Amino acid sequence: MAQAELQIDLGALKANWRALDAMTSVETAATVKANGYGLGAGRVAYALAEAGARRFFVAVAEEGAAIRAAIGPDLPIHVYGGHMADDAATLRDGALIPMLNSVEQLTRHVEDLPGAPFGIQLDTGMNRLGMEPAEWASVAEIALAQGPTLIMSHLACSDEPDHAMNAQQLATFRELTDGAGVPRSLSATGGVLLGREYHFDLTRPGIGLYGGLPFAQAQPVVRLSIPVIQTRAVAAGESVGYGNSFVAERDMRVATIAAGYADGIQRALSGKATLWAGDTPCPLVGRVSMDLLTIDVSRVDGPVEALDLLGPHQGVDALADMIGTIGYEMLTGLGPRYRRVYSD
Ligand SMILES: *Cc1c(COP(=O)(O)O)cnc(C)c1O
């Protein structure tokens, strides 16, 4: 191994989709934005289609093309960002369904792509994307007459089951959409776990598929294995890495491995992260460099060829927790320099 390897277990990905699907009695789609949460949009979407997903969601129209190429012409792909200026050709060529977020987008869509399918996104309190209740009231009749294929909204606090915001958004979503006669979707991963009231006709999980919280029962999907370039003896009193921030308290053996902050291993992990040589924990010492990490491998007997940053001992959320971020950011930050190796 000369290049760090991101091993992606498509079998675990599929099992996670099936497990989330089994928690509801409605259709389970898949959110595959941001290059399939960093794991490779085409491979991920194809595997999820094999598992049974019949509908996909991306963030922006440009992301739809890779998904369309992977899954073929038939399954619907929705775009959360809706129909932005100059999106018409991309939407048409990919047969993508924009989730229209404003009257402005609705107008653009019917003018630029008359008769083309669309959905509606409503804002039920998150104040991020979607038509506000008053805006929706003013165009609902016209919009519904055009035959939207889906109406959706998004929960702000679904990873906190007891948060009052969940019930509040649910009530608002009902008020805005009851009787509309259009399939509805409110839930991502967190909403699936909130129970059947939140499921409506379709759920659209993302992070849980990829092994992240709040789906605590998820199977781990990624393993990140980083090869050792060289190993050296560091004597007590010597320093390691930029800024001399680490000084050895005792004689130690330090391995320099081939990945760094340019690969999404944030510099904030300096002095905090642990890597694993099989079952042996090995602390990261000194600063994270752009392309390199230095690891204390004193406790490992014999040669060390590679160390795992993500794997059975440490998932994306455990790593994210060390620096006050979330598994989503860790996963989507994993850069293009890894060799992505897929197993099923
Ligand atoms: C990202 C996203 C999802 C998927 O959310 P997860 O928490 O990853 O399951 C669903 N809906 C919208 C609008 C999103 O932006």
Coordinates of C-alpha atoms and ligand atoms in Angstrom, one line a residue:
M1 CA 0.0 0.0 0.0
A2 CA 1.6 3.3 -1.1
Q3 CA -1.5 5.4 -0.8
A4 CA -3.9 5.7 2.1
E5 CA -6.9 3.5 1.5
L6 CA -10.5 4.3 2.3
Q7 CA -12.2 0.9 2.4
I8 CA -16.0 1.1 1.9
D9 CA -18.2 -1.8 2.9
L10 CA -21.1 -1.7 0.5
G11 CA -22.6 -4.7 2.2
A12 CA -22.8 -2.7 5.5
L13 CA -24.2 0.3 3.5
K14 CA -27.0 -1.9 2.1
A15 CA -27.7 -3.5 5.5
N16 CA -28.1 0.0 7.0
W17 CA -30.6 1.0 4.2
R18 CA -32.5 -2.2 4.9
A19 CA -32.5 -1.6 8.6
L20 CA -33.8 1.9 8.2
D21 CA -36.4 0.7 5.7
A22 CA -37.6 -2.0 8.2
M23 CA -38.3 0.8 10.8
T24 CA -41.1 2.2 8.7
S25 CA -44.0 0.9 6.6
V26 CA -43.4 3.6 3.9
E27 CA -40.9 4.0 1.0
T28 CA -37.3 4.6 2.0
A29 CA -35.3 6.8 -0.4
A30 CA -31.6 7.6 -0.1
T31 CA -29.8 10.9 0.3
V32 CA -26.5 10.7 -1.7
K33 CA -25.4 14.4 -1.8
A34 CA -21.8 15.5 -1.3
N35 CA -20.4 12.6 -3.4
G36 CA -22.4 10.1 -1.4
Y37 CA -21.2 11.6 1.9
G38 CA -17.6 11.4 0.6
L39 CA -17.7 7.7 -0.3
G40 CA -18.2 7.9 -4.0
A41 CA -21.7 8.9 -5.3
G42 CA -22.0 6.5 -8.2
R43 CA -20.9 3.4 -6.3
V44 CA -23.0 4.2 -3.3
A45 CA -26.1 5.0 -5.4
Y46 CA -25.7 1.8 -7.4
A47 CA -25.4 -0.3 -4.2
L48 CA -28.4 1.3 -2.6
A49 CA -30.4 0.7 -5.7
E50 CA -29.4 -3.0 -5.5
A51 CA -30.6 -2.9 -1.8
G52 CA -34.0 -1.6 -2.9
A53 CA -33.8 2.2 -2.9
R54 CA -36.0 3.6 -5.7
R55 CA -35.5 7.3 -5.2
F56 CA -32.5 9.5 -4.6
F57 CA -31.8 13.0 -3.3
V58 CA -28.9 15.3 -4.0
A59 CA -28.1 18.9 -2.9
V60 CA -27.5 20.6 -6.2
A61 CA -28.3 19.8 -9.8
E62 CA -24.7 19.2 -10.8
E63 CA -24.6 16.3 -8.4
G64 CA -27.4 14.5 -10.1
A65 CA -25.4 13.6 -13.2
A66 CA -23.1 11.1 -11.5
I67 CA -26.1 9.5 -9.8
R68 CA -28.0 9.3 -13.1
A69 CA -25.1 7.7 -14.8
A70 CA -24.8 5.1 -12.1
I71 CA -28.5 4.1 -11.7
G72 CA -29.8 4.4 -15.2
P73 CA -32.7 6.4 -16.7
D74 CA -35.6 5.2 -14.6
L75 CA -35.4 6.0 -10.9
P76 CA -36.3 9.5 -9.7
I77 CA -33.5 11.9 -8.5
H78 CA -34.6 14.9 -6.4
V79 CA -32.6 18.1 -5.9
Y80 CA -32.9 19.8 -2.5
G81 CA -31.6 23.1 -3.8
G82 CA -34.4 23.3 -6.3
H83 CA -34.2 25.0 -9.6
M84 CA -31.5 27.7 -9.6
A85 CA -30.7 30.1 -12.3
D86 CA -29.1 28.3 -15.4
D87 CA -30.1 24.8 -14.0
A88 CA -32.6 24.1 -16.7
A89 CA -30.3 22.1 -19.0
T90 CA -28.7 20.1 -16.2
L91 CA -32.1 19.3 -14.8
R92 CA -33.5 18.3 -18.1
D93 CA -30.5 16.2 -19.2
G94 CA -30.4 14.3 -15.9
A95 CA -34.2 14.0 -15.7
L96 CA -33.8 15.5 -12.2
I97 CA -36.7 16.7 -10.1
P98 CA -36.1 20.0 -8.3
M99 CA -37.7 20.6 -4.9
L100 CA -38.8 24.2 -5.5
N101 CA -38.0 26.4 -2.5
S102 CA -39.7 29.7 -3.4
V103 CA -42.2 31.4 -5.7
E104 CA -39.2 32.6 -7.6
Q105 CA -38.0 29.1 -8.3
L106 CA -41.5 27.9 -9.1
T107 CA -41.8 30.7 -11.7
R108 CA -38.4 29.9 -13.2
H109 CA -39.3 26.2 -13.4
V110 CA -42.6 26.6 -15.2
E111 CA -41.1 29.1 -17.6
D112 CA -37.8 27.3 -18.3
L113 CA -39.0 23.7 -18.3
P114 CA -42.8 23.8 -18.8
G115 CA -44.3 20.4 -18.0
A116 CA -41.2 19.1 -16.3
P117 CA -41.7 17.3 -13.0
F118 CA -41.0 19.1 -9.7
G119 CA -41.6 18.9 -6.0
I120 CA -42.1 21.5 -3.3
Q121 CA -40.0 22.1 -0.2
L122 CA -41.7 23.9 2.7
D123 CA -40.0 25.7 5.6
T124 CA -41.7 24.5 8.8
G125 CA -39.4 26.4 11.2
M126 CA -35.8 25.7 10.4
N127 CA -35.5 28.8 8.3
R128 CA -33.0 27.3 5.9
L129 CA -34.7 26.1 2.7
G130 CA -38.3 26.0 1.5
M131 CA -41.4 28.2 1.1
E132 CA -42.6 29.9 4.2
P133 CA -46.2 29.3 5.3
A134 CA -47.5 32.6 4.0
E135 CA -45.7 32.2 0.7
W136 CA -47.1 28.7 0.3
A137 CA -50.6 30.0 1.1
S138 CA -50.3 32.4 -1.8
V139 CA -49.2 29.9 -4.4
A140 CA -50.4 26.5 -3.1
E141 CA -53.4 26.4 -5.4
I142 CA -51.4 27.3 -8.6
A143 CA -48.6 25.0 -7.6
L144 CA -50.8 22.0 -6.8
A145 CA -52.6 22.4 -10.1
Q146 CA -49.2 21.8 -11.8
G147 CA -49.0 18.3 -10.2
P148 CA -46.0 18.3 -7.9
T149 CA -44.7 14.7 -7.3
L150 CA -43.6 15.3 -3.7
I151 CA -44.0 17.9 -0.9
M152 CA -41.2 17.8 1.8
S153 CA -39.8 19.7 4.8
H154 CA -36.8 19.1 7.0
L155 CA -36.5 18.8 10.8
A156 CA -34.0 21.0 12.6
C157 CA -33.7 18.9 15.8
S158 CA -34.5 15.3 14.9
D159 CA -31.3 14.0 16.5
E160 CA -32.8 15.1 19.8
P161 CA -36.0 13.0 20.2
D162 CA -37.2 15.0 23.1
H163 CA -36.8 18.4 21.6
A164 CA -40.1 20.4 21.4
M165 CA -39.2 21.6 17.9
N166 CA -40.0 18.1 16.4
A167 CA -43.6 18.1 17.4
Q168 CA -43.9 21.8 16.4
Q169 CA -42.6 21.2 12.9
L170 CA -44.7 18.1 12.6
A171 CA -47.8 20.1 13.4
T172 CA -46.9 22.9 11.0
F173 CA -46.1 20.4 8.2
R174 CA -49.6 18.8 8.7
E175 CA -51.3 22.2 8.7
L176 CA -49.6 23.1 5.4
T177 CA -50.1 19.8 3.6
D178 CA -53.1 17.9 4.9
G179 CA -55.5 17.3 2.1
A180 CA -53.0 18.4 -0.6
G181 CA -53.2 14.9 -2.2
V182 CA -49.5 14.8 -2.9
P183 CA -47.0 12.3 -1.4
R184 CA -45.2 13.8 1.6
S185 CA -41.7 13.5 3.2
L186 CA -40.6 15.0 6.5
S187 CA -37.9 12.7 7.8
A188 CA -34.1 12.1 7.3
T189 CA -32.3 9.6 9.5
G190 CA -33.3 11.3 12.8
G191 CA -37.0 11.5 11.8
V192 CA -37.1 7.8 10.9
L193 CA -36.1 7.1 14.5
L194 CA -38.8 9.5 15.9
G195 CA -41.6 7.1 15.0
R196 CA -44.4 6.6 12.5
E197 CA -46.1 10.0 12.8
Y198 CA -43.0 11.4 11.2
H199 CA -42.8 9.0 8.3
F200 CA -45.6 10.2 6.0
D201 CA -45.1 8.6 2.5
L202 CA -41.4 8.6 2.1
T203 CA -38.2 8.9 4.3
R204 CA -34.9 10.1 2.9
P205 CA -32.1 9.1 5.2
G206 CA -28.5 10.0 4.6
I207 CA -26.0 9.7 7.5
G208 CA -27.5 6.5 8.9
L209 CA -26.8 4.7 5.7
Y210 CA -23.1 5.6 6.0
G211 CA -22.8 4.4 9.6
G212 CA -23.2 7.7 11.4
L213 CA -25.3 8.9 14.4
P214 CA -28.1 9.4 15.2
F215 CA -28.5 5.8 13.9
A216 CA -26.7 4.2 16.7
Q217 CA -27.4 0.6 15.5
A218 CA -25.7 1.3 12.1
Q219 CA -23.0 -1.0 10.9
P220 CA -19.7 0.8 10.3
V221 CA -19.2 1.4 6.6
V222 CA -15.7 2.9 6.4
R223 CA -12.2 1.9 7.3
L224 CA -9.3 4.3 6.7
S225 CA -6.0 2.6 6.6
I226 CA -2.9 4.8 6.2
P227 CA 0.5 3.3 5.2
V228 CA 3.7 3.9 7.1
I229 CA 6.4 5.7 5.1
Q230 CA 9.2 5.4 7.7
T231 CA 9.7 4.6 11.4
R232 CA 12.3 6.2 13.6
A233 CA 13.6 6.1 17.1
V234 CA 13.0 9.3 19.0
A235 CA 15.0 9.8 22.2
A236 CA 13.6 11.3 25.4
G237 CA 13.9 15.1 25.1
E238 CA 13.6 15.2 21.3
S239 CA 10.7 16.9 19.5
V240 CA 8.5 15.7 16.7
G241 CA 6.9 17.7 13.9
Y242 CA 6.1 21.4 13.3
G243 CA 6.5 23.9 16.1
N244 CA 8.2 21.4 18.4
S245 CA 4.7 21.0 20.0
F246 CA 5.5 17.4 21.1
V247 CA 8.5 16.6 23.1
A248 CA 9.2 12.9 23.9
E249 CA 9.2 12.2 27.6
R250 CA 10.8 8.8 27.1
D251 CA 12.5 7.0 24.3
M252 CA 9.9 6.0 21.7
R253 CA 9.3 4.7 18.2
V254 CA 7.5 7.1 15.9
A255 CA 5.9 6.1 12.6
T256 CA 5.3 8.7 9.9
I257 CA 2.3 7.9 7.8
A258 CA 0.9 9.1 4.5
A259 CA -2.2 11.3 5.1
G260 CA -2.8 14.8 6.6
Y261 CA -5.1 17.7 6.8
A262 CA -5.3 17.9 3.0
D263 CA -7.1 14.6 3.3
G264 CA -9.6 15.8 5.8
I265 CA -7.8 14.8 8.9
Q266 CA -8.2 18.1 10.6
R267 CA -5.3 19.9 12.1
A268 CA -7.4 20.3 15.3
L269 CA -6.8 16.5 15.8
S270 CA -3.1 17.3 16.6
G271 CA -2.3 15.6 19.9
K272 CA -5.8 14.2 20.3
A273 CA -6.4 11.4 17.8
T274 CA -5.6 7.8 18.3
L275 CA -4.8 5.4 15.5
W276 CA -4.9 1.6 15.6
A277 CA -2.3 -1.0 14.7
G278 CA -4.7 -4.0 14.7
D279 CA -6.0 -3.9 18.3
T280 CA -3.2 -1.7 19.7
P281 CA -4.0 2.0 20.2
C282 CA -1.3 4.4 19.0
P283 CA -1.5 8.1 19.8
L284 CA -1.0 10.8 17.3
V285 CA 2.0 12.9 18.5
G286 CA 2.9 16.4 17.3
R287 CA 1.0 18.4 14.7
V288 CA -1.0 17.1 11.8
S289 CA 0.8 18.2 8.6
M290 CA -0.7 18.6 5.2
D291 CA 0.3 15.1 4.0
L292 CA 1.7 13.4 7.0
L293 CA 0.9 12.3 10.6
T294 CA 3.4 11.1 13.2
I295 CA 2.3 8.3 15.5
D296 CA 3.7 6.8 18.6
V297 CA 4.0 3.1 17.8
S298 CA 6.2 2.2 20.8
R299 CA 3.6 -0.3 22.1
V300 CA 3.6 -2.3 18.9
D301 CA 5.9 -5.3 18.6
G302 CA 7.5 -5.8 15.3
P303 CA 7.1 -3.8 12.0
V304 CA 4.1 -1.6 11.4
E305 CA 2.9 -1.3 7.8
A306 CA -0.2 0.7 8.2
L307 CA -2.4 2.3 10.9
D308 CA -6.2 2.7 10.9
L309 CA -7.7 6.1 11.8
L310 CA -11.3 4.8 11.1
G311 CA -12.3 1.2 11.6
P312 CA -13.8 -1.3 14.1
H313 CA -12.2 0.5 17.1
Q314 CA -13.1 4.0 16.1
G315 CA -16.0 5.2 14.0
V316 CA -16.5 8.6 12.4
D317 CA -18.5 9.9 15.3
A318 CA -15.9 8.9 17.9
L319 CA -13.2 10.7 15.8
A320 CA -15.4 13.7 15.3
D321 CA -16.2 14.0 19.0
M322 CA -12.5 14.5 19.8
I323 CA -12.6 17.9 18.1
G324 CA -16.2 18.9 18.8
T325 CA -17.6 18.2 15.3
I326 CA -19.9 15.6 13.9
G327 CA -19.6 12.4 11.8
Y328 CA -21.1 14.1 8.8
E329 CA -18.3 16.6 8.6
M330 CA -15.6 14.0 9.1
L331 CA -17.0 11.8 6.4
T332 CA -17.7 14.5 3.8
G333 CA -14.3 16.0 4.5
L334 CA -12.4 12.8 3.5
G335 CA -10.5 14.1 0.4
P336 CA -10.0 12.9 -3.1
R337 CA -6.5 11.5 -2.5
Y338 CA -7.5 8.2 -0.9
R339 CA -7.7 5.1 -3.0
R340 CA -11.4 4.2 -2.5
V341 CA -11.7 0.4 -2.3
Y342 CA -15.1 -1.1 -2.3
S343 CA -16.2 -4.5 -1.0
D344 CA -19.6 -6.1 -0.9
Ligands
LIG1 C1 -28.9 16.1 4.1 C2 -30.4 16.1 4.1 C3 -31.1 14.9 4.4 C4 -30.4 13.6 4.9 O1 -30.1 13.9 6.3 P1 -29.4 12.8 7.2 O2 -29.4 13.5 8.6 O3 -28.0 12.7 6.7 O4 -30.1 11.6 7.2 C5 -32.4 14.9 4.2 N1 -33.1 16.0 3.9 C6 -32.5 17.2 3.6 C7 -33.2 18.4 3.3 C8 -31.1 17.2 3.8 O5 -30.5 18.4 3.6

